[in-house]
C-alpha cells in the first residue's frame, strides 16, 4: 500500500503516537521520518515526503547536513508551520558531519543547518559519527581518506564542548551521539558537562544490539533506531553477501500476515513496543509506517519471537571511516569491548 490515498485520508492524530521522555523532561514522538534519500531519491522528493508526512501526522523529522537536502527540507518545514503546525509541536534533529569536528566549525555548521532548515533552534543535534573522517558523497566502500583518524577521546570531547555551548546559546535543546559503542559512551558520560540525551544507532530485528540498547536506557539516554526496516533501498555499495533483510524474515512475514499488515509495519511496531524510536525513511509508505503504531499491537509472544531473530547483522558498517590499511569494519565498533587502539 502506498500514500496515494493521503488526500482522502483522515490524518493520524499526533496524540495517538507514543512519546519518549528525555532526561530533560522534554518528550519526543516515538516515530520519526528519516530524510536520507541516498542516491536514488532527490531532495525535491524528500521535501515532498516531509510535507506529506506532516499532513498525515508526523511531527518528528531526522535530518542531517550530509544528506544534502536540508535547504529543500527546510522549505517544507516552513510551509508546515505556515499551514498551522506550531514549532513546539515539531521535533527536528540535525547532525554535525565528520568534516566539521574542529572547534571552530561546530557553531558555524549548526548555524548553517538552522539557516537551511529555516529554524531558530533544533530539538536535537547529534555528532553524526565519532570519527572526524571525511569521504566524498557516493564514494566506493574501499575509498579511504588520507588523513583519517581513529577515535581520540580528547578530540571528541573538544567537539562535545562546542556541542554543549550550542545548548548554552539556545540554538539546540538537546545534544546526542550517533554510531557510538559502550566503551566510547562510558568516557563521554564520565567527561560530559551536558550528557547525551539520545544515541542514534542501527536497530532492526536482525540487529538488535541488546547490550548497547540496555546500556543507553540504563544511563538515561534514549535510543533512536536507524534503518528500522533494514534499509531495503540502500545502494549496492553498502551491501555485502552476509547481509540479511528483516522484512523477508519468515517469522516477520508470518506475524505480518496474521495482523494483515506488511512486514515493514511489524518491524516498526516491534521497535516502538521494545522502547526505541524508529525513524523509517519513506517517500511512498510513510502513512502506513505511522498508522501501524496506533492499533493492533504485537502480542508478548510475538515480541519474544522477534527478540529471538537477532543475527547481529550490521548493515551500515562504516568501512569508509577506517583509518588504517588492512583493517576490517569491526575496528570501528570496538567489538573486543575496548576502544580499538590507534
Ligand atoms: N545516524 C546515522 O548514522 C544514520 C545512518 C543511516 C540512516 N540514518 C537515518 O535513518 C533513516 C532510515 O534509514 P534508511 O533510510 O537507511 O532505512 P529504512 O528506513 O530501514 O528503509 C527505507 C526504505 O524502506 C522502504 N520502505 C519504507 N516503508 C516501507 C513500507 N511500509 N513497505 C515497504 N517498503 C518501505 C523505503 O522505500 P519507499 O520510499 O518507497 O517507501 C526505503 O527504500 C535515514 O533516512 C536517516 O534519516 C541515520
PDB file of N, CA and C in Angstrom, residues 52-114:
ATOM      1  N   UNK A  52       4.059  15.789   2.990  1.00  0.00           N
ATOM      2  CA  UNK A  52       3.004  14.775   3.070  1.00  0.00           C
ATOM      3  C   UNK A  52       2.961  14.117   4.437  1.00  0.00           C
ATOM      4  N   UNK A  53       4.145  13.852   4.979  1.00  0.00           N
ATOM      5  CA  UNK A  53       4.215  13.176   6.272  1.00  0.00           C
ATOM      6  C   UNK A  53       3.623  14.064   7.372  1.00  0.00           C
ATOM      7  N   UNK A  54       3.925  15.360   7.321  1.00  0.00           N
ATOM      8  CA  UNK A  54       3.340  16.260   8.332  1.00  0.00           C
ATOM      9  C   UNK A  54       1.821  16.284   8.187  1.00  0.00           C
ATOM     10  N   UNK A  55       1.352  16.241   6.943  1.00  0.00           N
ATOM     11  CA  UNK A  55      -0.103  16.265   6.721  1.00  0.00           C
ATOM     12  C   UNK A  55      -0.779  15.019   7.294  1.00  0.00           C
ATOM     13  N   UNK A  56      -0.089  13.863   7.274  1.00  0.00           N
ATOM     14  CA  UNK A  56      -0.722  12.658   7.827  1.00  0.00           C
ATOM     15  C   UNK A  56      -0.450  12.489   9.316  1.00  0.00           C
ATOM     16  N   UNK A  57       0.366  13.349   9.926  1.00  0.00           N
ATOM     17  CA  UNK A  57       0.510  13.292  11.388  1.00  0.00           C
ATOM     18  C   UNK A  57       1.919  13.190  11.935  1.00  0.00           C
ATOM     19  N   UNK A  58       2.938  13.082  11.066  1.00  0.00           N
ATOM     20  CA  UNK A  58       4.318  13.058  11.585  1.00  0.00           C
ATOM     21  C   UNK A  58       4.663  14.413  12.202  1.00  0.00           C
ATOM     22  N   UNK A  59       5.415  14.361  13.298  1.00  0.00           N
ATOM     23  CA  UNK A  59       5.911  15.603  13.911  1.00  0.00           C
ATOM     24  C   UNK A  59       7.417  15.532  14.164  1.00  0.00           C
ATOM     25  N   UNK A  60       8.030  14.394  13.860  1.00  0.00           N
ATOM     26  CA  UNK A  60       9.450  14.166  14.158  1.00  0.00           C
ATOM     27  C   UNK A  60      10.177  13.904  12.839  1.00  0.00           C
ATOM     28  N   UNK A  61      11.228  14.698  12.564  1.00  0.00           N
ATOM     29  CA  UNK A  61      11.975  14.576  11.302  1.00  0.00           C
ATOM     30  C   UNK A  61      13.465  14.469  11.610  1.00  0.00           C
ATOM     31  N   UNK A  62      14.085  13.448  11.036  1.00  0.00           N
ATOM     32  CA  UNK A  62      15.507  13.176  11.283  1.00  0.00           C
ATOM     33  C   UNK A  62      16.312  13.680  10.087  1.00  0.00           C
ATOM     34  N   UNK A  63      17.027  14.796  10.288  1.00  0.00           N
ATOM     35  CA  UNK A  63      17.749  15.439   9.180  1.00  0.00           C
ATOM     36  C   UNK A  63      19.252  15.379   9.442  1.00  0.00           C
ATOM     37  N   UNK A  64      20.034  15.769   8.461  1.00  0.00           N
ATOM     38  CA  UNK A  64      21.491  15.867   8.627  1.00  0.00           C
ATOM     39  C   UNK A  64      22.041  16.691   7.477  1.00  0.00           C
ATOM     40  N   UNK A  65      23.106  17.446   7.777  1.00  0.00           N
ATOM     41  CA  UNK A  65      23.694  18.260   6.706  1.00  0.00           C
ATOM     42  C   UNK A  65      24.212  17.379   5.582  1.00  0.00           C
ATOM     43  N   UNK A  66      24.756  16.202   5.927  1.00  0.00           N
ATOM     44  CA  UNK A  66      25.359  15.360   4.885  1.00  0.00           C
ATOM     45  C   UNK A  66      24.300  14.745   3.952  1.00  0.00           C
ATOM     46  N   UNK A  67      23.035  14.833   4.316  1.00  0.00           N
ATOM     47  CA  UNK A  67      22.012  14.300   3.409  1.00  0.00           C
ATOM     48  C   UNK A  67      21.798  15.240   2.205  1.00  0.00           C
ATOM     49  N   UNK A  68      22.449  16.402   2.262  1.00  0.00           N
ATOM     50  CA  UNK A  68      22.444  17.347   1.128  1.00  0.00           C
ATOM     51  C   UNK A  68      21.042  17.728   0.674  1.00  0.00           C
ATOM     52  N   UNK A  69      20.130  17.825   1.628  1.00  0.00           N
ATOM     53  CA  UNK A  69      18.770  18.243   1.255  1.00  0.00           C
ATOM     54  C   UNK A  69      18.146  19.148   2.322  1.00  0.00           C
ATOM     55  N   UNK A  70      18.980  19.666   3.254  1.00  0.00           N
ATOM     56  CA  UNK A  70      18.375  20.486   4.314  1.00  0.00           C
ATOM     57  C   UNK A  70      17.703  21.750   3.764  1.00  0.00           C
ATOM     58  N   UNK A  71      18.238  22.416   2.710  1.00  0.00           N
ATOM     59  CA  UNK A  71      17.505  23.585   2.202  1.00  0.00           C
ATOM     60  C   UNK A  71      16.100  23.222   1.709  1.00  0.00           C
ATOM     61  N   UNK A  72      15.982  22.093   1.016  1.00  0.00           N
ATOM     62  CA  UNK A  72      14.673  21.685   0.488  1.00  0.00           C
ATOM     63  C   UNK A  72      13.755  21.233   1.625  1.00  0.00           C
ATOM     64  N   UNK A  73      14.308  20.470   2.570  1.00  0.00           N
ATOM     65  CA  UNK A  73      13.512  20.038   3.724  1.00  0.00           C
ATOM     66  C   UNK A  73      13.081  21.275   4.532  1.00  0.00           C
ATOM     67  N   UNK A  74      13.981  22.251   4.634  1.00  0.00           N
ATOM     68  CA  UNK A  74      13.671  23.478   5.377  1.00  0.00           C
ATOM     69  C   UNK A  74      12.498  24.232   4.769  1.00  0.00           C
ATOM     70  N   UNK A  75      12.436  24.263   3.447  1.00  0.00           N
ATOM     71  CA  UNK A  75      11.300  24.944   2.795  1.00  0.00           C
ATOM     72  C   UNK A  75      10.001  24.238   3.188  1.00  0.00           C
ATOM     73  N   UNK A  76      10.038  22.908   3.258  1.00  0.00           N
ATOM     74  CA  UNK A  76       8.832  22.166   3.670  1.00  0.00           C
ATOM     75  C   UNK A  76       8.496  22.453   5.131  1.00  0.00           C
ATOM     76  N   UNK A  77       9.530  22.517   5.973  1.00  0.00           N
ATOM     77  CA  UNK A  77       9.259  22.782   7.398  1.00  0.00           C
ATOM     78  C   UNK A  77       8.618  24.160   7.572  1.00  0.00           C
ATOM     79  N   UNK A  78       9.060  25.110   6.748  1.00  0.00           N
ATOM     80  CA  UNK A  78       8.459  26.447   6.822  1.00  0.00           C
ATOM     81  C   UNK A  78       6.983  26.393   6.392  1.00  0.00           C
ATOM     82  N   UNK A  79       6.721  25.694   5.304  1.00  0.00           N
ATOM     83  CA  UNK A  79       5.332  25.571   4.828  1.00  0.00           C
ATOM     84  C   UNK A  79       4.460  24.911   5.894  1.00  0.00           C
ATOM     85  N   UNK A  80       4.997  23.861   6.501  1.00  0.00           N
ATOM     86  CA  UNK A  80       4.236  23.134   7.528  1.00  0.00           C
ATOM     87  C   UNK A  80       3.815  24.101   8.650  1.00  0.00           C
ATOM     88  N   UNK A  81       4.772  24.956   9.058  1.00  0.00           N
ATOM     89  CA  UNK A  81       4.459  25.885  10.143  1.00  0.00           C
ATOM     90  C   UNK A  81       3.486  26.960   9.680  1.00  0.00           C
ATOM     91  N   UNK A  82       3.663  27.422   8.434  1.00  0.00           N
ATOM     92  CA  UNK A  82       2.711  28.428   7.907  1.00  0.00           C
ATOM     93  C   UNK A  82       1.316  27.846   7.799  1.00  0.00           C
ATOM     94  N   UNK A  83       1.240  26.538   7.597  1.00  0.00           N
ATOM     95  CA  UNK A  83      -0.073  25.889   7.495  1.00  0.00           C
ATOM     96  C   UNK A  83      -0.701  25.624   8.856  1.00  0.00           C
ATOM     97  N   UNK A  84       0.005  25.998   9.925  1.00  0.00           N
ATOM     98  CA  UNK A  84      -0.661  25.964  11.225  1.00  0.00           C
ATOM     99  C   UNK A  84      -0.100  25.005  12.256  1.00  0.00           C
ATOM    100  N   UNK A  85       0.973  24.273  11.920  1.00  0.00           N
ATOM    101  CA  UNK A  85       1.568  23.410  12.954  1.00  0.00           C
ATOM    102  C   UNK A  85       2.641  24.226  13.659  1.00  0.00           C
ATOM    103  N   UNK A  86       2.466  24.419  14.969  1.00  0.00           N
ATOM    104  CA  UNK A  86       3.385  25.296  15.714  1.00  0.00           C
ATOM    105  C   UNK A  86       4.757  24.630  15.826  1.00  0.00           C
ATOM    106  N   UNK A  87       5.778  25.470  15.883  1.00  0.00           N
ATOM    107  CA  UNK A  87       7.149  24.961  16.013  1.00  0.00           C
ATOM    108  C   UNK A  87       7.289  23.998  17.193  1.00  0.00           C
ATOM    109  N   UNK A  88       6.625  24.327  18.329  1.00  0.00           N
ATOM    110  CA  UNK A  88       6.788  23.488  19.532  1.00  0.00           C
ATOM    111  C   UNK A  88       6.210  22.089  19.323  1.00  0.00           C
ATOM    112  N   UNK A  89       5.355  21.939  18.345  1.00  0.00           N
ATOM    113  CA  UNK A  89       4.783  20.605  18.102  1.00  0.00           C
ATOM    114  C   UNK A  89       5.718  19.726  17.274  1.00  0.00           C
ATOM    115  N   UNK A  90       6.768  20.354  16.718  1.00  0.00           N
ATOM    116  CA  UNK A  90       7.693  19.596  15.863  1.00  0.00           C
ATOM    117  C   UNK A  90       8.920  19.181  16.653  1.00  0.00           C
ATOM    118  N   UNK A  91       9.500  18.058  16.255  1.00  0.00           N
ATOM    119  CA  UNK A  91      10.778  17.606  16.812  1.00  0.00           C
ATOM    120  C   UNK A  91      11.742  17.469  15.633  1.00  0.00           C
ATOM    121  N   UNK A  92      12.739  18.370  15.577  1.00  0.00           N
ATOM    122  CA  UNK A  92      13.657  18.368  14.427  1.00  0.00           C
ATOM    123  C   UNK A  92      15.074  18.072  14.914  1.00  0.00           C
ATOM    124  N   UNK A  93      15.631  17.044  14.304  1.00  0.00           N
ATOM    125  CA  UNK A  93      17.009  16.629  14.591  1.00  0.00           C
ATOM    126  C   UNK A  93      17.883  16.997  13.396  1.00  0.00           C
ATOM    127  N   UNK A  94      19.115  17.454  13.667  1.00  0.00           N
ATOM    128  CA  UNK A  94      20.117  17.531  12.602  1.00  0.00           C
ATOM    129  C   UNK A  94      21.430  16.986  13.168  1.00  0.00           C
ATOM    130  N   UNK A  95      22.434  16.908  12.299  1.00  0.00           N
ATOM    131  CA  UNK A  95      23.682  16.247  12.721  1.00  0.00           C
ATOM    132  C   UNK A  95      24.903  16.976  12.174  1.00  0.00           C
ATOM    133  N   UNK A  96      25.923  16.989  13.017  1.00  0.00           N
ATOM    134  CA  UNK A  96      27.216  17.573  12.660  1.00  0.00           C
ATOM    135  C   UNK A  96      27.995  16.548  11.835  1.00  0.00           C
ATOM    136  N   UNK A  97      28.403  16.939  10.623  1.00  0.00           N
ATOM    137  CA  UNK A  97      29.105  15.959   9.784  1.00  0.00           C
ATOM    138  C   UNK A  97      30.581  15.846  10.191  1.00  0.00           C
ATOM    139  N   UNK A  98      31.181  14.758   9.762  1.00  0.00           N
ATOM    140  CA  UNK A  98      32.521  14.364  10.200  1.00  0.00           C
ATOM    141  C   UNK A  98      33.616  15.371   9.860  1.00  0.00           C
ATOM    142  N   UNK A  99      33.414  16.153   8.823  1.00  0.00           N
ATOM    143  CA  UNK A  99      34.465  17.111   8.450  1.00  0.00           C
ATOM    144  C   UNK A  99      34.326  18.425   9.219  1.00  0.00           C
ATOM    145  N   UNK A 100      33.405  18.466  10.196  1.00  0.00           N
ATOM    146  CA  UNK A 100      33.178  19.708  10.955  1.00  0.00           C
ATOM    147  C   UNK A 100      33.397  19.509  12.446  1.00  0.00           C
ATOM    148  N   UNK A 101      34.249  18.561  12.823  1.00  0.00           N
ATOM    149  CA  UNK A 101      34.502  18.328  14.249  1.00  0.00           C
ATOM    150  C   UNK A 101      35.422  19.381  14.875  1.00  0.00           C
ATOM    151  N   UNK A 102      36.147  20.124  14.050  1.00  0.00           N
ATOM    152  CA  UNK A 102      37.096  21.100  14.616  1.00  0.00           C
ATOM    153  C   UNK A 102      36.340  22.148  15.424  1.00  0.00           C
ATOM    154  N   UNK A 103      36.967  22.609  16.519  1.00  0.00           N
ATOM    155  CA  UNK A 103      36.270  23.514  17.436  1.00  0.00           C
ATOM    156  C   UNK A 103      35.654  24.720  16.732  1.00  0.00           C
ATOM    157  N   UNK A 104      36.348  25.229  15.719  1.00  0.00           N
ATOM    158  CA  UNK A 104      35.840  26.428  15.043  1.00  0.00           C
ATOM    159  C   UNK A 104      34.723  26.137  14.053  1.00  0.00           C
ATOM    160  N   UNK A 105      34.476  24.886  13.802  1.00  0.00           N
ATOM    161  CA  UNK A 105      33.486  24.548  12.773  1.00  0.00           C
ATOM    162  C   UNK A 105      32.106  24.215  13.333  1.00  0.00           C
ATOM    163  N   UNK A 106      32.040  23.879  14.630  1.00  0.00           N
ATOM    164  CA  UNK A 106      30.783  23.323  15.163  1.00  0.00           C
ATOM    165  C   UNK A 106      29.665  24.374  15.150  1.00  0.00           C
ATOM    166  N   UNK A 107      29.968  25.564  15.674  1.00  0.00           N
ATOM    167  CA  UNK A 107      28.933  26.604  15.719  1.00  0.00           C
ATOM    168  C   UNK A 107      28.490  26.974  14.303  1.00  0.00           C
ATOM    169  N   UNK A 108      29.464  27.148  13.413  1.00  0.00           N
ATOM    170  CA  UNK A 108      29.128  27.547  12.034  1.00  0.00           C
ATOM    171  C   UNK A 108      28.287  26.467  11.360  1.00  0.00           C
ATOM    172  N   UNK A 109      28.616  25.221  11.629  1.00  0.00           N
ATOM    173  CA  UNK A 109      27.884  24.136  10.984  1.00  0.00           C
ATOM    174  C   UNK A 109      26.445  24.059  11.492  1.00  0.00           C
ATOM    175  N   UNK A 110      26.305  24.259  12.807  1.00  0.00           N
ATOM    176  CA  UNK A 110      24.951  24.266  13.380  1.00  0.00           C
ATOM    177  C   UNK A 110      24.142  25.434  12.817  1.00  0.00           C
ATOM    178  N   UNK A 111      24.777  26.597  12.737  1.00  0.00           N
ATOM    179  CA  UNK A 111      24.059  27.771  12.199  1.00  0.00           C
ATOM    180  C   UNK A 111      23.641  27.534  10.748  1.00  0.00           C
ATOM    181  N   UNK A 112      24.504  26.859   9.995  1.00  0.00           N
ATOM    182  CA  UNK A 112      24.163  26.575   8.597  1.00  0.00           C
ATOM    183  C   UNK A 112      22.937  25.657   8.512  1.00  0.00           C
ATOM    184  N   UNK A 113      22.915  24.616   9.358  1.00  0.00           N
ATOM    185  CA  UNK A 113      21.744  23.718   9.356  1.00  0.00           C
ATOM    186  C   UNK A 113      20.491  24.486   9.769  1.00  0.00           C
ATOM    187  N   UNK A 114      20.630  25.360  10.780  1.00  0.00           N
ATOM    188  CA  UNK A 114      19.469  26.153  11.204  1.00  0.00           C
ATOM    189  C   UNK A 114      18.968  27.034  10.063  1.00  0.00           C
TER     190      UNK A 114
END
